């Protein structure tokens, strides 16, 4: 499989903060060794000012952290909406802070979609995963947010509640949320080498679907990694705040990564060697 790479990604994912107020069992946060912090508003603007509004289709406004912990988050969304009027703006949250004035500001910010991680159909299931968050409180935040959106007569953001687990339990999850919010499903994944939920598929021609697509993942300090599953920043391609977005995208190290993928040698990279997303 040969992939043609143009001179600009169609999707950029910016980790606005790595900080989180939960220690979910599915996330390997206990293995984090890279510095933790929040991207400044100035650095965020510096990156967005380099984006091509005609080519950038999607901007993901979160990474390996809870985005609503960022005090400048709404300000960043508003800037992104102004700078990239036709780009879809999206983020994932645990919804623990999605309430009060912040909820209203999010609705009015111009963000297109919010995906809420809500893994559990009972309080016991949910709280065993999303430690130390509380099932009843988070569910209330979600339902209140949807109600507020209707009160404000806003079609955006589209709210999706995501469940990770078994298909059989997902059916019950659907019935809990039907008529209230959109629902999504996914299996547990390994975060590269962070967890061991699934074995990597044995394939004579392994390919990374993330590297095969024109996607750029930027960490809170400007470092670029191959994908969102490189949670610890083990494979740094470059830094967009130091070298510029376009220069990193066209750099020799990025080209080398794509070449390895096209030649079915992506698993020679340590962080990719056990990733269950490799196909």
PDB file of C-alpha atoms in Angstrom:
ATOM      1  CA  UNK A   1       0.000   0.000   0.000  1.00  0.00           C
ATOM      2  CA  UNK A   2       1.415   3.327  -1.052  1.00  0.00           C
ATOM      3  CA  UNK A   3       0.101   6.513   0.494  1.00  0.00           C
ATOM      4  CA  UNK A   4       0.313   9.934  -1.100  1.00  0.00           C
ATOM      5  CA  UNK A   5       1.043  12.690   1.415  1.00  0.00           C
ATOM      6  CA  UNK A   6       0.165  16.235   0.537  1.00  0.00           C
ATOM      7  CA  UNK A   7       1.874  19.235   2.055  1.00  0.00           C
ATOM      8  CA  UNK A   8      -0.681  19.652   4.834  1.00  0.00           C
ATOM      9  CA  UNK A   9      -2.630  17.294   7.147  1.00  0.00           C
ATOM     10  CA  UNK A  10      -6.408  17.162   6.830  1.00  0.00           C
ATOM     11  CA  UNK A  11      -6.765  16.478  10.555  1.00  0.00           C
ATOM     12  CA  UNK A  12      -4.779  17.950  13.431  1.00  0.00           C
ATOM     13  CA  UNK A  13      -5.091  16.849  17.033  1.00  0.00           C
ATOM     14  CA  UNK A  14      -3.853  19.277  19.656  1.00  0.00           C
ATOM     15  CA  UNK A  15      -3.431  18.174  23.248  1.00  0.00           C
ATOM     16  CA  UNK A  16      -4.475  21.333  25.083  1.00  0.00           C
ATOM     17  CA  UNK A  17      -3.553  19.763  28.431  1.00  0.00           C
ATOM     18  CA  UNK A  18      -2.160  16.477  29.671  1.00  0.00           C
ATOM     19  CA  UNK A  19      -3.625  17.030  33.151  1.00  0.00           C
ATOM     20  CA  UNK A  20      -6.582  14.933  34.261  1.00  0.00           C
ATOM     21  CA  UNK A  21      -8.857  14.781  37.298  1.00  0.00           C
ATOM     22  CA  UNK A  22      -9.448  11.038  36.983  1.00  0.00           C
ATOM     23  CA  UNK A  23      -7.363   7.883  37.102  1.00  0.00           C
ATOM     24  CA  UNK A  24      -9.368   5.613  34.833  1.00  0.00           C
ATOM     25  CA  UNK A  25      -8.262   1.992  34.816  1.00  0.00           C
ATOM     26  CA  UNK A  26      -8.290   1.871  31.013  1.00  0.00           C
ATOM     27  CA  UNK A  27      -5.757   4.725  30.725  1.00  0.00           C
ATOM     28  CA  UNK A  28      -2.072   4.061  31.496  1.00  0.00           C
ATOM     29  CA  UNK A  29      -1.560   7.371  33.320  1.00  0.00           C
ATOM     30  CA  UNK A  30       0.550   5.658  35.977  1.00  0.00           C
ATOM     31  CA  UNK A  31       3.153   5.053  33.239  1.00  0.00           C
ATOM     32  CA  UNK A  32       3.500   8.714  32.282  1.00  0.00           C
ATOM     33  CA  UNK A  33       7.041  10.039  32.487  1.00  0.00           C
ATOM     34  CA  UNK A  34       6.838  12.976  30.081  1.00  0.00           C
ATOM     35  CA  UNK A  35       6.381  16.485  31.546  1.00  0.00           C
ATOM     36  CA  UNK A  36       2.827  17.461  32.372  1.00  0.00           C
ATOM     37  CA  UNK A  37       1.296  20.824  31.654  1.00  0.00           C
ATOM     38  CA  UNK A  38      -1.112  22.887  29.587  1.00  0.00           C
ATOM     39  CA  UNK A  39      -0.528  24.544  26.218  1.00  0.00           C
ATOM     40  CA  UNK A  40      -0.605  28.324  26.537  1.00  0.00           C
ATOM     41  CA  UNK A  41      -3.169  30.307  24.579  1.00  0.00           C
ATOM     42  CA  UNK A  42      -0.329  32.040  22.743  1.00  0.00           C
ATOM     43  CA  UNK A  43       1.236  28.761  21.620  1.00  0.00           C
ATOM     44  CA  UNK A  44      -2.161  27.435  20.594  1.00  0.00           C
ATOM     45  CA  UNK A  45      -2.700  30.513  18.420  1.00  0.00           C
ATOM     46  CA  UNK A  46       0.797  30.147  16.954  1.00  0.00           C
ATOM     47  CA  UNK A  47      -0.084  26.651  15.755  1.00  0.00           C
ATOM     48  CA  UNK A  48      -3.504  27.589  14.398  1.00  0.00           C
ATOM     49  CA  UNK A  49      -2.061  30.573  12.542  1.00  0.00           C
ATOM     50  CA  UNK A  50      -0.048  28.065  10.490  1.00  0.00           C
ATOM     51  CA  UNK A  51      -3.074  25.973   9.547  1.00  0.00           C
ATOM     52  CA  UNK A  52      -4.627  26.065   6.104  1.00  0.00           C
ATOM     53  CA  UNK A  53      -8.386  26.711   6.551  1.00  0.00           C
ATOM     54  CA  UNK A  54      -9.090  25.287   3.096  1.00  0.00           C
ATOM     55  CA  UNK A  55      -7.330  21.971   3.734  1.00  0.00           C
ATOM     56  CA  UNK A  56      -7.812  21.293   7.432  1.00  0.00           C
ATOM     57  CA  UNK A  57     -11.050  19.307   7.748  1.00  0.00           C
ATOM     58  CA  UNK A  58     -10.915  18.354  11.445  1.00  0.00           C
ATOM     59  CA  UNK A  59      -9.364  19.850  14.556  1.00  0.00           C
ATOM     60  CA  UNK A  60      -9.415  17.702  17.696  1.00  0.00           C
ATOM     61  CA  UNK A  61      -9.027  19.847  20.783  1.00  0.00           C
ATOM     62  CA  UNK A  62      -7.788  17.322  23.311  1.00  0.00           C
ATOM     63  CA  UNK A  63      -5.179  14.644  23.903  1.00  0.00           C
ATOM     64  CA  UNK A  64      -4.183  12.487  26.862  1.00  0.00           C
ATOM     65  CA  UNK A  65      -5.946  14.632  29.457  1.00  0.00           C
ATOM     66  CA  UNK A  66      -9.223  16.245  30.471  1.00  0.00           C
ATOM     67  CA  UNK A  67      -9.575  19.326  28.227  1.00  0.00           C
ATOM     68  CA  UNK A  68     -11.956  21.211  30.518  1.00  0.00           C
ATOM     69  CA  UNK A  69      -9.184  21.586  33.117  1.00  0.00           C
ATOM     70  CA  UNK A  70      -7.658  24.185  30.785  1.00  0.00           C
ATOM     71  CA  UNK A  71      -8.797  27.647  31.935  1.00  0.00           C
ATOM     72  CA  UNK A  72      -8.316  28.984  28.401  1.00  0.00           C
ATOM     73  CA  UNK A  73     -10.158  26.149  26.693  1.00  0.00           C
ATOM     74  CA  UNK A  74     -13.266  28.073  25.625  1.00  0.00           C
ATOM     75  CA  UNK A  75     -11.054  30.942  24.505  1.00  0.00           C
ATOM     76  CA  UNK A  76      -9.100  28.475  22.345  1.00  0.00           C
ATOM     77  CA  UNK A  77     -12.285  27.066  20.799  1.00  0.00           C
ATOM     78  CA  UNK A  78     -13.527  30.559  19.934  1.00  0.00           C
ATOM     79  CA  UNK A  79     -10.192  31.428  18.333  1.00  0.00           C
ATOM     80  CA  UNK A  80     -10.216  28.171  16.366  1.00  0.00           C
ATOM     81  CA  UNK A  81     -13.780  28.811  15.167  1.00  0.00           C
ATOM     82  CA  UNK A  82     -12.818  32.280  13.958  1.00  0.00           C
ATOM     83  CA  UNK A  83      -9.582  31.141  12.337  1.00  0.00           C
ATOM     84  CA  UNK A  84     -10.988  27.945  10.784  1.00  0.00           C
ATOM     85  CA  UNK A  85     -14.647  28.657   9.968  1.00  0.00           C
ATOM     86  CA  UNK A  86     -15.151  25.501   7.887  1.00  0.00           C
ATOM     87  CA  UNK A  87     -13.135  23.073  10.017  1.00  0.00           C
ATOM     88  CA  UNK A  88     -14.997  20.612  12.260  1.00  0.00           C
ATOM     89  CA  UNK A  89     -14.085  21.254  15.909  1.00  0.00           C
ATOM     90  CA  UNK A  90     -14.284  18.297  18.275  1.00  0.00           C
ATOM     91  CA  UNK A  91     -13.185  17.194  21.732  1.00  0.00           C
ATOM     92  CA  UNK A  92     -13.544  14.293  24.176  1.00  0.00           C
ATOM     93  CA  UNK A  93     -14.325  14.846  27.852  1.00  0.00           C
ATOM     94  CA  UNK A  94     -15.274  12.888  30.960  1.00  0.00           C
ATOM     95  CA  UNK A  95     -17.978  15.559  31.567  1.00  0.00           C
ATOM     96  CA  UNK A  96     -17.061  16.003  35.237  1.00  0.00           C
ATOM     97  CA  UNK A  97     -16.687  19.766  34.692  1.00  0.00           C
ATOM     98  CA  UNK A  98     -19.371  20.125  32.028  1.00  0.00           C
ATOM     99  CA  UNK A  99     -21.749  22.182  34.148  1.00  0.00           C
ATOM    100  CA  UNK A 100     -22.683  25.698  35.244  1.00  0.00           C
ATOM    101  CA  UNK A 101     -21.321  28.671  33.333  1.00  0.00           C
ATOM    102  CA  UNK A 102     -18.721  26.520  31.588  1.00  0.00           C
ATOM    103  CA  UNK A 103     -21.451  24.354  30.043  1.00  0.00           C
ATOM    104  CA  UNK A 104     -23.142  27.420  28.586  1.00  0.00           C
ATOM    105  CA  UNK A 105     -19.847  28.805  27.292  1.00  0.00           C
ATOM    106  CA  UNK A 106     -19.085  25.492  25.575  1.00  0.00           C
ATOM    107  CA  UNK A 107     -22.474  25.498  23.841  1.00  0.00           C
ATOM    108  CA  UNK A 108     -21.965  29.049  22.602  1.00  0.00           C
ATOM    109  CA  UNK A 109     -18.298  28.555  21.632  1.00  0.00           C
ATOM    110  CA  UNK A 110     -18.905  27.133  18.157  1.00  0.00           C
ATOM    111  CA  UNK A 111     -17.566  23.608  18.791  1.00  0.00           C
ATOM    112  CA  UNK A 112     -19.248  21.071  16.502  1.00  0.00           C
ATOM    113  CA  UNK A 113     -19.125  17.853  18.513  1.00  0.00           C
ATOM    114  CA  UNK A 114     -18.410  16.556  22.002  1.00  0.00           C
ATOM    115  CA  UNK A 115     -17.752  12.915  22.745  1.00  0.00           C
ATOM    116  CA  UNK A 116     -18.247  11.919  26.377  1.00  0.00           C
ATOM    117  CA  UNK A 117     -16.401   8.920  27.803  1.00  0.00           C
ATOM    118  CA  UNK A 118     -18.979   7.095  29.910  1.00  0.00           C
ATOM    119  CA  UNK A 119     -17.941   3.483  30.282  1.00  0.00           C
ATOM    120  CA  UNK A 120     -20.571   1.740  32.369  1.00  0.00           C
ATOM    121  CA  UNK A 121     -24.240   0.854  32.492  1.00  0.00           C
ATOM    122  CA  UNK A 122     -24.356   0.777  36.310  1.00  0.00           C
ATOM    123  CA  UNK A 123     -22.791   2.951  38.982  1.00  0.00           C
ATOM    124  CA  UNK A 124     -20.563   0.039  39.997  1.00  0.00           C
ATOM    125  CA  UNK A 125     -19.291  -0.543  36.447  1.00  0.00           C
ATOM    126  CA  UNK A 126     -18.707   3.152  35.810  1.00  0.00           C
ATOM    127  CA  UNK A 127     -16.997   3.950  39.109  1.00  0.00           C
ATOM    128  CA  UNK A 128     -14.722   0.913  38.870  1.00  0.00           C
ATOM    129  CA  UNK A 129     -13.296   2.413  35.667  1.00  0.00           C
ATOM    130  CA  UNK A 130     -13.615   6.189  36.050  1.00  0.00           C
ATOM    131  CA  UNK A 131     -11.968   6.600  39.437  1.00  0.00           C
ATOM    132  CA  UNK A 132     -12.827   8.723  41.478  1.00  0.00           C
ATOM    133  CA  UNK A 133     -15.726  10.126  39.416  1.00  0.00           C
ATOM    134  CA  UNK A 134     -19.305   9.408  40.454  1.00  0.00           C
ATOM    135  CA  UNK A 135     -21.859   7.874  38.091  1.00  0.00           C
ATOM    136  CA  UNK A 136     -24.891   9.861  39.245  1.00  0.00           C
ATOM    137  CA  UNK A 137     -23.125  13.221  39.168  1.00  0.00           C
ATOM    138  CA  UNK A 138     -21.650  12.727  35.691  1.00  0.00           C
ATOM    139  CA  UNK A 139     -24.903  11.410  34.253  1.00  0.00           C
ATOM    140  CA  UNK A 140     -26.663  14.493  35.649  1.00  0.00           C
ATOM    141  CA  UNK A 141     -24.052  16.766  34.045  1.00  0.00           C
ATOM    142  CA  UNK A 142     -24.666  15.154  30.665  1.00  0.00           C
ATOM    143  CA  UNK A 143     -28.455  15.325  30.855  1.00  0.00           C
ATOM    144  CA  UNK A 144     -28.365  18.917  32.170  1.00  0.00           C
ATOM    145  CA  UNK A 145     -26.021  19.883  29.332  1.00  0.00           C
ATOM    146  CA  UNK A 146     -28.374  18.435  26.727  1.00  0.00           C
ATOM    147  CA  UNK A 147     -31.312  20.219  28.364  1.00  0.00           C
ATOM    148  CA  UNK A 148     -29.405  23.527  28.404  1.00  0.00           C
ATOM    149  CA  UNK A 149     -28.578  23.129  24.735  1.00  0.00           C
ATOM    150  CA  UNK A 150     -32.285  22.811  23.977  1.00  0.00           C
ATOM    151  CA  UNK A 151     -33.084  25.823  26.166  1.00  0.00           C
ATOM    152  CA  UNK A 152     -30.541  27.875  24.222  1.00  0.00           C
ATOM    153  CA  UNK A 153     -32.024  26.511  20.977  1.00  0.00           C
ATOM    154  CA  UNK A 154     -28.578  25.486  19.789  1.00  0.00           C
ATOM    155  CA  UNK A 155     -28.022  22.652  17.332  1.00  0.00           C
ATOM    156  CA  UNK A 156     -24.380  22.468  18.381  1.00  0.00           C
ATOM    157  CA  UNK A 157     -22.456  20.817  19.771  1.00  0.00           C
ATOM    158  CA  UNK A 158     -23.596  17.348  18.793  1.00  0.00           C
ATOM    159  CA  UNK A 159     -23.353  15.232  21.936  1.00  0.00           C
ATOM    160  CA  UNK A 160     -22.223  11.632  21.734  1.00  0.00           C
ATOM    161  CA  UNK A 161     -21.878   9.309  24.732  1.00  0.00           C
ATOM    162  CA  UNK A 162     -19.266   6.619  24.165  1.00  0.00           C
ATOM    163  CA  UNK A 163     -19.226   3.155  25.714  1.00  0.00           C
ATOM    164  CA  UNK A 164     -16.293   0.746  25.788  1.00  0.00           C
ATOM    165  CA  UNK A 165     -16.921  -2.894  26.578  1.00  0.00           C
ATOM    166  CA  UNK A 166     -18.887  -5.822  25.178  1.00  0.00           C
ATOM    167  CA  UNK A 167     -21.508  -5.660  22.434  1.00  0.00           C
ATOM    168  CA  UNK A 168     -24.067  -7.415  24.641  1.00  0.00           C
ATOM    169  CA  UNK A 169     -23.748  -4.747  27.356  1.00  0.00           C
ATOM    170  CA  UNK A 170     -23.752  -1.993  24.751  1.00  0.00           C
ATOM    171  CA  UNK A 171     -27.347  -2.924  23.881  1.00  0.00           C
ATOM    172  CA  UNK A 172     -28.377  -2.046  27.434  1.00  0.00           C
ATOM    173  CA  UNK A 173     -26.339   1.144  27.161  1.00  0.00           C
ATOM    174  CA  UNK A 174     -28.259   2.149  24.026  1.00  0.00           C
ATOM    175  CA  UNK A 175     -31.592   1.746  25.810  1.00  0.00           C
ATOM    176  CA  UNK A 176     -30.349   3.915  28.677  1.00  0.00           C
ATOM    177  CA  UNK A 177     -29.462   6.800  26.376  1.00  0.00           C
ATOM    178  CA  UNK A 178     -31.909   6.450  23.481  1.00  0.00           C
ATOM    179  CA  UNK A 179     -33.780   9.706  22.940  1.00  0.00           C
ATOM    180  CA  UNK A 180     -31.276  11.549  25.131  1.00  0.00           C
ATOM    181  CA  UNK A 181     -27.966  11.499  23.262  1.00  0.00           C
ATOM    182  CA  UNK A 182     -26.163   9.812  20.396  1.00  0.00           C
ATOM    183  CA  UNK A 183     -24.213   6.739  21.417  1.00  0.00           C
ATOM    184  CA  UNK A 184     -20.938   5.247  20.193  1.00  0.00           C
ATOM    185  CA  UNK A 185     -19.165   1.966  20.861  1.00  0.00           C
ATOM    186  CA  UNK A 186     -15.575   0.823  20.959  1.00  0.00           C
ATOM    187  CA  UNK A 187     -13.551  -2.101  22.267  1.00  0.00           C
ATOM    188  CA  UNK A 188     -10.864  -1.657  24.910  1.00  0.00           C
ATOM    189  CA  UNK A 189      -7.514  -0.792  23.323  1.00  0.00           C
ATOM    190  CA  UNK A 190      -3.919  -0.947  24.466  1.00  0.00           C
ATOM    191  CA  UNK A 191      -2.703   2.637  24.063  1.00  0.00           C
ATOM    192  CA  UNK A 192       0.297   1.238  22.206  1.00  0.00           C
ATOM    193  CA  UNK A 193       2.205  -0.567  24.931  1.00  0.00           C
ATOM    194  CA  UNK A 194       0.281   1.017  27.800  1.00  0.00           C
ATOM    195  CA  UNK A 195      -2.175  -1.808  28.378  1.00  0.00           C
ATOM    196  CA  UNK A 196      -2.601  -5.444  27.342  1.00  0.00           C
ATOM    197  CA  UNK A 197      -6.309  -5.701  26.635  1.00  0.00           C
ATOM    198  CA  UNK A 198      -5.825  -7.156  23.161  1.00  0.00           C
ATOM    199  CA  UNK A 199      -3.143  -9.040  21.270  1.00  0.00           C
ATOM    200  CA  UNK A 200      -1.776  -7.458  18.129  1.00  0.00           C
ATOM    201  CA  UNK A 201      -3.108  -9.093  14.990  1.00  0.00           C
ATOM    202  CA  UNK A 202      -0.497 -11.144  13.167  1.00  0.00           C
ATOM    203  CA  UNK A 203      -0.254  -9.748   9.676  1.00  0.00           C
ATOM    204  CA  UNK A 204       2.476 -10.284   7.101  1.00  0.00           C
ATOM    205  CA  UNK A 205       1.918  -6.737   5.885  1.00  0.00           C
ATOM    206  CA  UNK A 206       1.239  -4.697   9.029  1.00  0.00           C
ATOM    207  CA  UNK A 207       0.008  -1.155   8.516  1.00  0.00           C
ATOM    208  CA  UNK A 208      -0.769   1.643  10.922  1.00  0.00           C
ATOM    209  CA  UNK A 209      -4.107   3.255   9.962  1.00  0.00           C
ATOM    210  CA  UNK A 210      -3.088   6.447  11.749  1.00  0.00           C
ATOM    211  CA  UNK A 211       0.194   6.914   9.886  1.00  0.00           C
ATOM    212  CA  UNK A 212      -1.532   5.945   6.632  1.00  0.00           C
ATOM    213  CA  UNK A 213      -3.822   8.942   6.977  1.00  0.00           C
ATOM    214  CA  UNK A 214      -2.844  12.647   6.860  1.00  0.00           C
ATOM    215  CA  UNK A 215      -3.205  13.187  10.609  1.00  0.00           C
ATOM    216  CA  UNK A 216      -0.882  15.152  12.889  1.00  0.00           C
ATOM    217  CA  UNK A 217      -0.867  14.617  16.667  1.00  0.00           C
ATOM    218  CA  UNK A 218       0.586  17.521  18.656  1.00  0.00           C
ATOM    219  CA  UNK A 219       1.322  17.255  22.377  1.00  0.00           C
ATOM    220  CA  UNK A 220       0.778  20.154  24.788  1.00  0.00           C
ATOM    221  CA  UNK A 221       4.414  21.313  24.491  1.00  0.00           C
ATOM    222  CA  UNK A 222       4.397  21.310  20.684  1.00  0.00           C
ATOM    223  CA  UNK A 223       6.025  17.899  20.211  1.00  0.00           C
ATOM    224  CA  UNK A 224       4.609  15.820  17.358  1.00  0.00           C
ATOM    225  CA  UNK A 225       4.121  12.059  17.763  1.00  0.00           C
ATOM    226  CA  UNK A 226       2.832   9.453  15.281  1.00  0.00           C
ATOM    227  CA  UNK A 227      -0.603   9.117  16.857  1.00  0.00           C
ATOM    228  CA  UNK A 228      -2.725   9.608  19.964  1.00  0.00           C
ATOM    229  CA  UNK A 229      -1.739   6.165  21.296  1.00  0.00           C
ATOM    230  CA  UNK A 230       1.829   7.336  21.858  1.00  0.00           C
ATOM    231  CA  UNK A 231       0.624   8.670  25.210  1.00  0.00           C
ATOM    232  CA  UNK A 232       4.117   9.023  26.665  1.00  0.00           C
ATOM    233  CA  UNK A 233       5.757  10.755  23.710  1.00  0.00           C
ATOM    234  CA  UNK A 234       8.174   7.905  23.041  1.00  0.00           C
ATOM    235  CA  UNK A 235       8.606   8.699  19.343  1.00  0.00           C
ATOM    236  CA  UNK A 236       9.076  12.448  18.858  1.00  0.00           C
ATOM    237  CA  UNK A 237       9.049  13.499  15.206  1.00  0.00           C
ATOM    238  CA  UNK A 238       9.646  17.194  15.783  1.00  0.00           C
ATOM    239  CA  UNK A 239       8.265  20.268  17.516  1.00  0.00           C
ATOM    240  CA  UNK A 240       5.911  22.622  15.688  1.00  0.00           C
ATOM    241  CA  UNK A 241       6.627  25.524  18.056  1.00  0.00           C
ATOM    242  CA  UNK A 242      10.340  25.285  17.273  1.00  0.00           C
ATOM    243  CA  UNK A 243      10.358  24.253  13.607  1.00  0.00           C
ATOM    244  CA  UNK A 244       6.928  25.192  12.304  1.00  0.00           C
ATOM    245  CA  UNK A 245       4.023  22.952  11.397  1.00  0.00           C
ATOM    246  CA  UNK A 246       4.803  22.579   7.699  1.00  0.00           C
ATOM    247  CA  UNK A 247       8.494  21.874   8.314  1.00  0.00           C
ATOM    248  CA  UNK A 248       7.682  19.081  10.767  1.00  0.00           C
ATOM    249  CA  UNK A 249       5.052  17.626   8.414  1.00  0.00           C
ATOM    250  CA  UNK A 250       7.595  17.468   5.583  1.00  0.00           C
ATOM    251  CA  UNK A 251      10.599  16.532   7.775  1.00  0.00           C
ATOM    252  CA  UNK A 252      12.899  13.594   7.051  1.00  0.00           C
ATOM    253  CA  UNK A 253      11.837  11.850  10.257  1.00  0.00           C
ATOM    254  CA  UNK A 254       8.158  12.040   9.281  1.00  0.00           C
ATOM    255  CA  UNK A 255       9.008  10.795   5.795  1.00  0.00           C
ATOM    256  CA  UNK A 256      11.005   7.949   7.333  1.00  0.00           C
ATOM    257  CA  UNK A 257       8.022   6.968   9.509  1.00  0.00           C
ATOM    258  CA  UNK A 258       5.722   6.897   6.471  1.00  0.00           C
ATOM    259  CA  UNK A 259       8.281   4.904   4.522  1.00  0.00           C
ATOM    260  CA  UNK A 260       8.442   2.278   7.264  1.00  0.00           C
ATOM    261  CA  UNK A 261       4.657   2.047   7.192  1.00  0.00           C
ATOM    262  CA  UNK A 262       4.474   1.781   3.406  1.00  0.00           C
ATOM    263  CA  UNK A 263       7.107  -0.973   3.494  1.00  0.00           C
ATOM    264  CA  UNK A 264       5.162  -2.855   6.211  1.00  0.00           C
ATOM    265  CA  UNK A 265       7.937  -2.309   8.756  1.00  0.00           C
ATOM    266  CA  UNK A 266       6.031  -0.094  11.188  1.00  0.00           C
ATOM    267  CA  UNK A 267       6.310  -2.666  13.979  1.00  0.00           C
ATOM    268  CA  UNK A 268      10.075  -2.150  14.013  1.00  0.00           C
ATOM    269  CA  UNK A 269       9.285   0.973  16.070  1.00  0.00           C
ATOM    270  CA  UNK A 270       9.129  -0.135  19.732  1.00  0.00           C
ATOM    271  CA  UNK A 271       5.908   1.681  20.628  1.00  0.00           C
ATOM    272  CA  UNK A 272       4.205   0.165  17.575  1.00  0.00           C
ATOM    273  CA  UNK A 273       5.448  -3.369  18.162  1.00  0.00           C
ATOM    274  CA  UNK A 274       2.521  -4.363  20.393  1.00  0.00           C
ATOM    275  CA  UNK A 275      -0.128  -1.823  19.315  1.00  0.00           C
ATOM    276  CA  UNK A 276      -3.465  -3.521  18.693  1.00  0.00           C
ATOM    277  CA  UNK A 277      -4.417  -0.870  16.138  1.00  0.00           C
ATOM    278  CA  UNK A 278      -1.840  -2.146  13.652  1.00  0.00           C
ATOM    279  CA  UNK A 279      -3.688  -4.039  10.898  1.00  0.00           C
TER     280      UNK A 279
END
